[in-house]
């Protein structure tokens, strides 16, 4: 008993928050299977959650990185909308090729990352103000580029959009008795790659550790010889780049451009980062946690919609409630940490 | 002799430059001159009659006075929150949706299209005040007692607020046909000036009296400047932060009443959209530091009207309402960049250089 207590005491904040997230996700999924019937037992249900939320995973990864460094970025949803609108206009009106549209997406993301990173890191402006302005700018620009929503009919693009990768070993028997293998979209592969790469960078590289150091205590990071400003700049730059990638993945999933796309997505990304155990005060967080955070969030959305409460307001309220709960948990964890330090 | 006069003149000009209220006034002048050059009819005010036959003043300036008023009311609360916590409340738009929804709910009772009001307007307004203050208290508690960053704490209501507003009215769209209800956002018969302006003036008088006769202003500033030293001086920083959010809740309720009164109805996803941006912008344009500390209420209120001036000017140039935010975002960034220490030092260095050059010329 004592040993368990000791172990619990020695567990770091990152791991404790990660543990809570993973437990919550599995509890929720098992609860969904028990109460919502067999729909959740099908592998495809799970993979559909992945398919629909691949872009959210990428955005949330970028946000976690910024939050670990002690900042925040709420422009990612707006950038997503802007990217999908620009790509849609380019592909449909100009008849361009898909590869160039990818470059456009990356360029937009990178531009936002560089400008915001510069303002935050080198001019020392509050990240929330800068990225709030970024969000409004991106949303406004989306309307300026094109007002009406429309679908993209570019052949190459549609082919890419319809590409499905079957997952070996998973599948289910449909009503006709045929075996249907489970599938994922290309976006999911990109999202998983992002998670893995970012996880490795944060865990094993010097740059990755300096993100944690700057977020934990920028004063001592400075004394350790870390270039604090450059690190902050890089975190925003990577987040912007990931917003560009996430925007393209989103575009690939929905296949249309609209000014109302991805509305509230920045809130979902922040919420999933927080649920995933990333602390707003910086220095604590884990990409794997973020991944599970996104899954928890989207599972709850699925539960809400399959429980027949599909009025739009329920989703907003449940997400806000979860966000609130996890914020309070974080606050309690912080209090615990201060106590043990004393 | 002449030299001395020159010096005192330049000094007084410099003094004016350093005054906080200079920023919104300068912005107002720039906008006014711009409009005067492009189209002088911008300033025309005409006395006309509305559909009921009451005299009303109309024109772009009246629009600014009308729509800027709710922004000014919000700016009052936002200034206090900014000063005390060093952060901003981004849930005011959602809060207005909630407050407005409560007003309509109380006025309509169970029927969504009532012939007569089911409750006096003042009762509905007071209930919405209580609800909005409760939501303000929720934000305040998260910020003050759980020590969560203000913008992130208010993110919760930002996400859920419009959903809650829809839920209060069962997602119905109540419409009030009683004409007295529309007085608050329109015109009182016989008075040609829009009512929101009078409501805003009343709020300004109240806040001026509060700041003059209570310690609220002093305490919020001291908490914003240095929290731990104000605690050592016997203040309760957590409570003061909390109370500023409650006051903002009250401001939100007043603005909510005006907003729903304009339409006599509500659209949950559109009402007061992006108003949080405008309110923050008003505070920033008033020259208040967004990181907390000292504030100037007059400058903030003036800032709110300047923002509305900008919005109206943009509308006049046929900018779409959805695209407005892009222009405003640029204004925010420029303002914030100008107020950073790095840029300020650079600018004051530049000013000194110019001064030195003039001096050299004079001597030479």
GROMACS .gro file of N, CA and C in nm, chain B residues 133-273:
model
  423
  475UNK      N    1  -2.481   3.807  -1.426
  475UNK     CA    2  -2.383   3.823  -1.318
  475UNK      C    3  -2.338   3.688  -1.266
  476UNK      N    4  -2.430   3.590  -1.266
  476UNK     CA    5  -2.391   3.455  -1.224
  476UNK      C    6  -2.287   3.399  -1.320
  477UNK      N    7  -2.310   3.418  -1.451
  477UNK     CA    8  -2.211   3.368  -1.546
  477UNK      C    9  -2.079   3.444  -1.531
  478UNK      N   10  -2.090   3.575  -1.503
  478UNK     CA   11  -1.970   3.652  -1.476
  478UNK      C   12  -1.898   3.597  -1.353
  479UNK      N   13  -1.977   3.561  -1.252
  479UNK     CA   14  -1.918   3.506  -1.131
  479UNK      C   15  -1.850   3.373  -1.158
  480UNK      N   16  -1.908   3.295  -1.249
  480UNK     CA   17  -1.847   3.167  -1.287
  480UNK      C   18  -1.709   3.192  -1.349
  481UNK      N   19  -1.704   3.286  -1.445
  481UNK     CA   20  -1.575   3.322  -1.504
  481UNK      C   21  -1.479   3.372  -1.398
  482UNK      N   22  -1.533   3.462  -1.313
  482UNK     CA   23  -1.449   3.522  -1.211
  482UNK      C   24  -1.394   3.420  -1.114
  483UNK      N   25  -1.477   3.322  -1.078
  483UNK     CA   26  -1.431   3.220  -0.984
  483UNK      C   27  -1.318   3.139  -1.045
  484UNK      N   28  -1.334   3.103  -1.174
  484UNK     CA   29  -1.228   3.025  -1.240
  484UNK      C   30  -1.098   3.105  -1.243
  485UNK      N   31  -1.109   3.235  -1.271
  485UNK     CA   32  -0.988   3.316  -1.282
  485UNK      C   33  -0.927   3.343  -1.145
  486UNK      N   34  -1.015   3.386  -1.051
  486UNK     CA   35  -0.962   3.434  -0.924
  486UNK      C   36  -0.923   3.320  -0.831
  487UNK      N   37  -1.008   3.218  -0.822
  487UNK     CA   38  -0.981   3.116  -0.721
  487UNK      C   39  -0.912   2.993  -0.777
  488UNK      N   40  -0.935   2.961  -0.906
  488UNK     CA   41  -0.864   2.846  -0.962
  488UNK      C   42  -0.741   2.889  -1.040
  489UNK      N   43  -0.718   3.018  -1.047
  489UNK     CA   44  -0.597   3.073  -1.108
  489UNK      C   45  -0.576   3.026  -1.252
  490UNK      N   46  -0.685   3.027  -1.329
  490UNK     CA   47  -0.675   2.993  -1.471
  490UNK      C   48  -0.664   3.124  -1.548
  491UNK      N   49  -0.584   3.125  -1.656
  491UNK     CA   50  -0.572   3.248  -1.736
  491UNK      C   51  -0.710   3.296  -1.781
  492UNK      N   52  -0.738   3.427  -1.771
  492UNK     CA   53  -0.872   3.477  -1.800
  492UNK      C   54  -0.925   3.435  -1.937
  493UNK      N   55  -0.840   3.447  -2.040
  493UNK     CA   56  -0.891   3.418  -2.174
  493UNK      C   57  -0.925   3.272  -2.191
  494UNK      N   58  -0.852   3.185  -2.121
  494UNK     CA   59  -0.880   3.042  -2.133
  494UNK      C   60  -1.002   3.006  -2.049
  495UNK      N   61  -1.013   3.069  -1.932
  495UNK     CA   62  -1.129   3.040  -1.847
  495UNK      C   63  -1.257   3.083  -1.916
  496UNK      N   64  -1.252   3.199  -1.985
  496UNK     CA   65  -1.373   3.246  -2.050
  496UNK      C   66  -1.399   3.173  -2.181
  497UNK      N   67  -1.298   3.097  -2.225
  497UNK     CA   68  -1.315   3.014  -2.344
  497UNK      C   69  -1.429   2.914  -2.323
  498UNK      N   70  -1.448   2.871  -2.197
  498UNK     CA   71  -1.551   2.772  -2.168
  498UNK      C   72  -1.688   2.829  -2.206
  499UNK      N   73  -1.716   2.951  -2.158
  499UNK     CA   74  -1.846   3.011  -2.191
  499UNK      C   75  -1.852   3.050  -2.337
  500UNK      N   76  -1.739   3.090  -2.393
  500UNK     CA   77  -1.734   3.124  -2.536
  500UNK      C   78  -1.782   3.005  -2.618
  501UNK      N   79  -1.740   2.884  -2.577
  501UNK     CA   80  -1.780   2.763  -2.650
  501UNK      C   81  -1.926   2.729  -2.623
  502UNK      N   82  -1.967   2.741  -2.496
  502UNK     CA   83  -2.098   2.688  -2.458
  502UNK      C   84  -2.208   2.794  -2.461
  503UNK      N   85  -2.170   2.923  -2.455
  503UNK     CA   86  -2.268   3.029  -2.431
  503UNK      C   87  -2.385   3.029  -2.527
  504UNK      N   88  -2.354   3.025  -2.658
  504UNK     CA   89  -2.463   3.033  -2.755
  504UNK      C   90  -2.551   2.908  -2.749
  505UNK      N   91  -2.490   2.795  -2.716
  505UNK     CA   92  -2.568   2.673  -2.698
  505UNK      C   93  -2.662   2.687  -2.580
  506UNK      N   94  -2.611   2.745  -2.470
  506UNK     CA   95  -2.695   2.765  -2.351
  506UNK      C   96  -2.809   2.860  -2.386
  507UNK      N   97  -2.777   2.965  -2.462
  507UNK     CA   98  -2.880   3.063  -2.499
  507UNK      C   99  -2.991   2.995  -2.579
  508UNK      N  100  -2.952   2.906  -2.671
  508UNK     CA  101  -3.053   2.835  -2.750
  508UNK      C  102  -3.134   2.742  -2.662
  509UNK      N  103  -3.068   2.683  -2.566
  509UNK     CA  104  -3.133   2.586  -2.478
  509UNK      C  105  -3.236   2.654  -2.388
  510UNK      N  106  -3.205   2.779  -2.346
  510UNK     CA  107  -3.297   2.852  -2.258
  510UNK      C  108  -3.433   2.869  -2.326
  511UNK      N  109  -3.431   2.893  -2.456
  511UNK     CA  110  -3.557   2.912  -2.527
  511UNK      C  111  -3.599   2.790  -2.607
  512UNK      N  112  -3.548   2.672  -2.572
  512UNK     CA  113  -3.579   2.548  -2.645
  512UNK      C  114  -3.553   2.561  -2.794
  513UNK      N  115  -3.454   2.643  -2.829
  513UNK     CA  116  -3.416   2.663  -2.969
  513UNK      C  117  -3.527   2.724  -3.053
  514UNK      N  118  -3.627   2.785  -2.987
  514UNK     CA  119  -3.730   2.854  -3.063
  514UNK      C  120  -3.686   2.998  -3.086
  515UNK      N  121  -3.754   3.064  -3.178
  515UNK     CA  122  -3.721   3.204  -3.203
  515UNK      C  123  -3.838   3.291  -3.160
  516UNK      N  124  -3.841   3.331  -3.034
  516UNK     CA  125  -3.953   3.411  -2.987
  516UNK      C  126  -3.951   3.549  -3.049
  517UNK      N  127  -4.069   3.599  -3.078
  517UNK     CA  128  -4.082   3.735  -3.133
  517UNK      C  129  -4.177   3.813  -3.044
  518UNK      N  130  -4.134   3.933  -3.007
  518UNK     CA  131  -4.218   4.015  -2.921
  518UNK      C  132  -4.284   4.122  -3.006
  519UNK      N  133  -4.417   4.129  -2.998
  519UNK     CA  134  -4.485   4.227  -3.083
  519UNK      C  135  -4.513   4.357  -3.010
  520UNK      N  136  -4.496   4.358  -2.878
  520UNK     CA  137  -4.526   4.477  -2.800
  520UNK      C  138  -4.430   4.590  -2.837
  521UNK      N  139  -4.482   4.707  -2.877
  521UNK     CA  140  -4.392   4.814  -2.923
  521UNK      C  141  -4.306   4.874  -2.812
  522UNK      N  142  -4.352   4.869  -2.686
  522UNK     CA  143  -4.273   4.932  -2.580
  522UNK      C  144  -4.137   4.864  -2.564
  523UNK      N  145  -4.132   4.734  -2.597
  523UNK     CA  146  -4.006   4.663  -2.581
  523UNK      C  147  -3.900   4.715  -2.676
  524UNK      N  148  -3.944   4.763  -2.792
  524UNK     CA  149  -3.845   4.806  -2.891
  524UNK      C  150  -3.790   4.945  -2.860
  525UNK      N  151  -3.841   5.011  -2.754
  525UNK     CA  152  -3.789   5.143  -2.721
  525UNK      C  153  -3.641   5.138  -2.681
  526UNK      N  154  -3.602   5.029  -2.615
  526UNK     CA  155  -3.467   5.025  -2.558
  526UNK      C  156  -3.358   5.024  -2.664
  527UNK      N  157  -3.389   4.963  -2.777
  527UNK     CA  158  -3.288   4.959  -2.882
  527UNK      C  159  -3.321   5.054  -2.995
  528UNK      N  160  -3.433   5.123  -2.985
  528UNK     CA  161  -3.473   5.212  -3.093
  528UNK      C  162  -3.491   5.354  -3.044
  529UNK      N  163  -3.613   5.406  -3.061
  529UNK     CA  164  -3.640   5.544  -3.022
  529UNK      C  165  -3.762   5.547  -2.930
  530UNK      N  166  -3.755   5.631  -2.828
  530UNK     CA  167  -3.874   5.657  -2.748
  530UNK      C  168  -3.955   5.762  -2.824
  531UNK      N  169  -4.087   5.744  -2.837
  531UNK     CA  170  -4.166   5.840  -2.916
  531UNK      C  171  -4.144   5.982  -2.868
  532UNK      N  172  -4.115   6.070  -2.962
  532UNK     CA  173  -4.097   6.210  -2.927
  532UNK      C  174  -3.953   6.251  -2.908
  533UNK      N  175  -3.866   6.153  -2.884
  533UNK     CA  176  -3.725   6.187  -2.866
  533UNK      C  177  -3.648   6.139  -2.988
  534UNK      N  178  -3.585   6.229  -3.061
  534UNK     CA  179  -3.522   6.188  -3.187
  534UNK      C  180  -3.385   6.122  -3.172
  535UNK      N  181  -3.332   6.117  -3.051
  535UNK     CA  182  -3.200   6.056  -3.032
  535UNK      C  183  -3.219   5.911  -2.989
  536UNK      N  184  -3.140   5.818  -3.045
  536UNK     CA  185  -3.160   5.676  -3.011
  536UNK      C  186  -3.142   5.650  -2.860
  537UNK      N  187  -3.228   5.564  -2.807
  537UNK     CA  188  -3.227   5.534  -2.664
  537UNK      C  189  -3.096   5.473  -2.615
  538UNK      N  190  -3.031   5.380  -2.691
  538UNK     CA  191  -2.908   5.321  -2.639
  538UNK      C  192  -2.807   5.425  -2.591
  539UNK      N  193  -2.809   5.542  -2.658
  539UNK     CA  194  -2.714   5.645  -2.618
  539UNK      C  195  -2.743   5.690  -2.475
  540UNK      N  196  -2.873   5.707  -2.443
  540UNK     CA  197  -2.908   5.750  -2.307
  540UNK      C  198  -2.870   5.642  -2.206
  541UNK      N  199  -2.894   5.516  -2.243
  541UNK     CA  200  -2.858   5.406  -2.152
  541UNK      C  201  -2.708   5.408  -2.127
  542UNK      N  202  -2.630   5.428  -2.237
  542UNK     CA  203  -2.485   5.431  -2.223
  542UNK      C  204  -2.442   5.547  -2.132
  543UNK      N  205  -2.508   5.665  -2.151
  543UNK     CA  206  -2.473   5.780  -2.068
  543UNK      C  207  -2.502   5.748  -1.921
  544UNK      N  208  -2.616   5.683  -1.896
  544UNK     CA  209  -2.650   5.646  -1.759
  544UNK      C  210  -2.542   5.556  -1.701
  545UNK      N  211  -2.497   5.456  -1.780
  545UNK     CA  212  -2.393   5.366  -1.732
  545UNK      C  213  -2.265   5.443  -1.704
  546UNK      N  214  -2.232   5.538  -1.793
  546UNK     CA  215  -2.108   5.615  -1.775
  546UNK      C  216  -2.115   5.695  -1.645
  547UNK      N  217  -2.233   5.758  -1.620
  547UNK     CA  218  -2.247   5.837  -1.497
  547UNK      C  219  -2.230   5.748  -1.375
  548UNK      N  220  -2.293   5.630  -1.381
  548UNK     CA  221  -2.284   5.540  -1.267
  548UNK      C  222  -2.139   5.500  -1.243
  549UNK      N  223  -2.069   5.462  -1.351
  549UNK     CA  224  -1.931   5.414  -1.331
  549UNK      C  225  -1.842   5.529  -1.286
  550UNK      N  226  -1.872   5.652  -1.335
  550UNK     CA  227  -1.792   5.767  -1.292
  550UNK      C  228  -1.810   5.790  -1.143
  551UNK      N  229  -1.935   5.780  -1.096
  551UNK     CA  230  -1.962   5.799  -0.953
  551UNK      C  231  -1.894   5.690  -0.872
  552UNK      N  232  -1.904   5.565  -0.921
  552UNK     CA  233  -1.842   5.454  -0.849
  552UNK      C  234  -1.692   5.474  -0.837
  553UNK      N  235  -1.631   5.515  -0.949
  553UNK     CA  236  -1.485   5.533  -0.946
  553UNK      C  237  -1.447   5.649  -0.856
  554UNK      N  238  -1.535   5.750  -0.851
  554UNK     CA  239  -1.503   5.869  -0.772
  554UNK      C  240  -1.518   5.843  -0.623
  555UNK      N  241  -1.626   5.773  -0.586
  555UNK     CA  242  -1.658   5.765  -0.444
  555UNK      C  243  -1.623   5.631  -0.380
  556UNK      N  244  -1.578   5.534  -0.457
  556UNK     CA  245  -1.536   5.409  -0.394
  556UNK      C  246  -1.390   5.383  -0.429
  557UNK      N  247  -1.337   5.279  -0.368
  557UNK     CA  248  -1.196   5.248  -0.390
  557UNK      C  249  -1.177   5.148  -0.503
  558UNK      N  250  -1.288   5.118  -0.575
  558UNK     CA  251  -1.281   5.015  -0.680
  558UNK      C  252  -1.167   5.040  -0.779
  559UNK      N  253  -1.160   5.165  -0.829
  559UNK     CA  254  -1.059   5.197  -0.930
  559UNK      C  255  -0.919   5.178  -0.876
  560UNK      N  256  -0.897   5.231  -0.756
  560UNK     CA  257  -0.764   5.221  -0.694
  560UNK      C  258  -0.725   5.075  -0.674
  561UNK      N  259  -0.819   4.997  -0.620
  561UNK     CA  260  -0.787   4.858  -0.588
  561UNK      C  261  -0.762   4.775  -0.713
  562UNK      N  262  -0.847   4.794  -0.817
  562UNK     CA  263  -0.825   4.714  -0.938
  562UNK      C  264  -0.689   4.747  -0.999
  563UNK      N  265  -0.653   4.875  -0.997
  563UNK     CA  266  -0.524   4.911  -1.055
  563UNK      C  267  -0.409   4.852  -0.975
  564UNK      N  268  -0.420   4.858  -0.842
  564UNK     CA  269  -0.308   4.807  -0.762
  564UNK      C  270  -0.295   4.656  -0.776
  565UNK      N  271  -0.410   4.586  -0.787
  565UNK     CA  272  -0.402   4.441  -0.808
  565UNK      C  273  -0.340   4.411  -0.944
  566UNK      N  274  -0.378   4.492  -1.044
  566UNK     CA  275  -0.324   4.469  -1.177
  566UNK      C  276  -0.176   4.498  -1.185
  567UNK      N  277  -0.129   4.598  -1.110
  567UNK     CA  278   0.012   4.634  -1.118
  567UNK      C  279   0.099   4.532  -1.045
  568UNK      N  280   0.061   4.501  -0.922
  568UNK     CA  281   0.138   4.399  -0.851
  568UNK      C  282   0.048   4.327  -0.753
  569UNK      N  283   0.018   4.202  -0.788
  569UNK     CA  284  -0.080   4.129  -0.709
  569UNK      C  285  -0.028   4.097  -0.569
  570UNK      N  286   0.097   4.050  -0.561
  570UNK     CA  287   0.142   4.005  -0.429
  570UNK      C  288   0.164   4.123  -0.335
  571UNK      N  289   0.209   4.236  -0.389
  571UNK     CA  290   0.230   4.347  -0.297
  571UNK      C  291   0.097   4.407  -0.253
  572UNK      N  292  -0.008   4.398  -0.339
  572UNK     CA  293  -0.136   4.447  -0.290
  572UNK      C  294  -0.192   4.353  -0.184
  573UNK      N  295  -0.158   4.224  -0.196
  573UNK     CA  296  -0.202   4.131  -0.091
  573UNK      C  297  -0.133   4.165   0.041
  574UNK      N  298  -0.004   4.199   0.030
  574UNK     CA  299   0.070   4.233   0.152
  574UNK      C  300   0.018   4.362   0.214
  575UNK      N  301  -0.043   4.447   0.130
  575UNK     CA  302  -0.099   4.571   0.183
  575UNK      C  303  -0.241   4.555   0.233
  576UNK      N  304  -0.287   4.433   0.242
  576UNK     CA  305  -0.417   4.409   0.304
  576UNK      C  306  -0.533   4.403   0.207
  577UNK      N  307  -0.506   4.402   0.076
  577UNK     CA  308  -0.617   4.385  -0.018
  577UNK      C  309  -0.641   4.236  -0.041
  578UNK      N  310  -0.755   4.206  -0.096
  578UNK     CA  311  -0.785   4.067  -0.131
  578UNK      C  312  -0.792   4.057  -0.283
  579UNK      N  313  -0.677   4.026  -0.349
  579UNK     CA  314  -0.673   4.030  -0.495
  579UNK      C  315  -0.775   3.938  -0.560
  580UNK      N  316  -0.792   3.816  -0.503
  580UNK     CA  317  -0.884   3.721  -0.564
  580UNK      C  318  -1.024   3.780  -0.567
  581UNK      N  319  -1.067   3.842  -0.456
  581UNK     CA  320  -1.202   3.896  -0.451
  581UNK      C  321  -1.219   4.012  -0.549
  582UNK      N  322  -1.115   4.095  -0.561
  582UNK     CA  323  -1.126   4.210  -0.652
  582UNK      C  324  -1.135   4.164  -0.797
  583UNK      N  325  -1.056   4.061  -0.832
  583UNK     CA  326  -1.067   4.005  -0.967
  583UNK      C  327  -1.207   3.952  -0.990
  584UNK      N  328  -1.256   3.881  -0.889
  584UNK     CA  329  -1.389   3.822  -0.898
  584UNK      C  330  -1.494   3.930  -0.923
  585UNK      N  331  -1.485   4.039  -0.846
  585UNK     CA  332  -1.588   4.143  -0.854
  585UNK      C  333  -1.585   4.212  -0.990
  586UNK      N  334  -1.466   4.225  -1.053
  586UNK     CA  335  -1.463   4.290  -1.184
  586UNK      C  336  -1.538   4.206  -1.288
  587UNK      N  337  -1.528   4.075  -1.275
  587UNK     CA  338  -1.602   3.990  -1.369
  587UNK      C  339  -1.752   4.002  -1.347
  588UNK      N  340  -1.794   4.017  -1.219
  588UNK     CA  341  -1.937   4.032  -1.191
  588UNK      C  342  -1.987   4.163  -1.251
  589UNK      N  343  -1.906   4.270  -1.239
  589UNK     CA  344  -1.946   4.398  -1.298
  589UNK      C  345  -1.957   4.386  -1.449
  590UNK      N  346  -1.862   4.314  -1.509
  590UNK     CA  347  -1.870   4.293  -1.654
  590UNK      C  348  -1.997   4.219  -1.689
  591UNK      N  349  -2.038   4.124  -1.602
  591UNK     CA  350  -2.163   4.051  -1.624
  591UNK      C  351  -2.281   4.147  -1.631
  592UNK      N  352  -2.281   4.244  -1.541
  592UNK     CA  353  -2.389   4.345  -1.539
  592UNK      C  354  -2.390   4.424  -1.670
  593UNK      N  355  -2.271   4.466  -1.715
  593UNK     CA  356  -2.261   4.540  -1.841
  593UNK      C  357  -2.315   4.455  -1.956
  594UNK      N  358  -2.281   4.325  -1.952
  594UNK     CA  359  -2.326   4.235  -2.058
  594UNK      C  360  -2.479   4.228  -2.060
  595UNK      N  361  -2.540   4.226  -1.940
  595UNK     CA  362  -2.686   4.219  -1.934
  595UNK      C  363  -2.749   4.342  -1.997
  596UNK      N  364  -2.692   4.460  -1.968
  596UNK     CA  365  -2.746   4.584  -2.026
  596UNK      C  366  -2.733   4.581  -2.178
  597UNK      N  367  -2.614   4.543  -2.225
  597UNK     CA  368  -2.592   4.536  -2.370
  597UNK      C  369  -2.685   4.434  -2.433
  598UNK      N  370  -2.708   4.323  -2.362
  598UNK     CA  371  -2.797   4.219  -2.413
  598UNK      C  372  -2.938   4.270  -2.431
  599UNK      N  373  -2.986   4.350  -2.333
  599UNK     CA  374  -3.121   4.407  -2.343
  599UNK      C  375  -3.132   4.493  -2.469
  600UNK      N  376  -3.029   4.578  -2.491
  600UNK     CA  377  -3.033   4.665  -2.609
  600UNK      C  378  -3.036   4.582  -2.736
  601UNK      N  379  -2.951   4.478  -2.739
  601UNK     CA  380  -2.939   4.396  -2.859
  601UNK      C  381  -3.070   4.327  -2.895
  602UNK      N  382  -3.136   4.264  -2.796
  602UNK     CA  383  -3.260   4.193  -2.831
  602UNK      C  384  -3.372   4.292  -2.858
  603UNK      N  385  -3.364   4.409  -2.795
  603UNK     CA  386  -3.468   4.509  -2.816
  603UNK      C  387  -3.465   4.561  -2.959
  604UNK      N  388  -3.346   4.567  -3.018
  604UNK     CA  389  -3.335   4.615  -3.156
  604UNK      C  390  -3.418   4.530  -3.251
  605UNK      N  391  -3.412   4.397  -3.232
  605UNK     CA  392  -3.480   4.307  -3.324
  605UNK      C  393  -3.615   4.262  -3.272
  606UNK      N  394  -3.639   4.282  -3.142
  606UNK     CA  395  -3.753   4.222  -3.073
  606UNK      C  396  -3.750   4.070  -3.088
  607UNK      N  397  -3.633   4.017  -3.119
  607UNK     CA  398  -3.619   3.874  -3.137
  607UNK      C  399  -3.472   3.840  -3.116
  608UNK      N  400  -3.434   3.718  -3.146
  608UNK     CA  401  -3.294   3.679  -3.123
  608UNK      C  402  -3.252   3.577  -3.227
  609UNK      N  403  -3.125   3.586  -3.268
  609UNK     CA  404  -3.068   3.481  -3.352
  609UNK      C  405  -2.942   3.435  -3.279
  610UNK      N  406  -2.949   3.312  -3.227
  610UNK     CA  407  -2.848   3.271  -3.129
  610UNK      C  408  -2.706   3.272  -3.184
  611UNK      N  409  -2.690   3.236  -3.311
  611UNK     CA  410  -2.554   3.222  -3.360
  611UNK      C  411  -2.500   3.352  -3.417
  612UNK      N  412  -2.586   3.450  -3.438
  612UNK     CA  413  -2.539   3.574  -3.502
  612UNK      C  414  -2.535   3.691  -3.405
  613UNK      N  415  -2.624   3.691  -3.303
  613UNK     CA  416  -2.633   3.806  -3.214
  613UNK      C  417  -2.497   3.836  -3.149
  614UNK      N  418  -2.458   3.963  -3.156
  614UNK     CA  419  -2.334   4.010  -3.094
  614UNK      C  420  -2.214   3.928  -3.137
  615UNK      N  421  -2.212   3.887  -3.265
  615UNK     CA  422  -2.100   3.808  -3.314
  615UNK      C  423  -1.974   3.895  -3.320
   0.00000   0.00000   0.00000
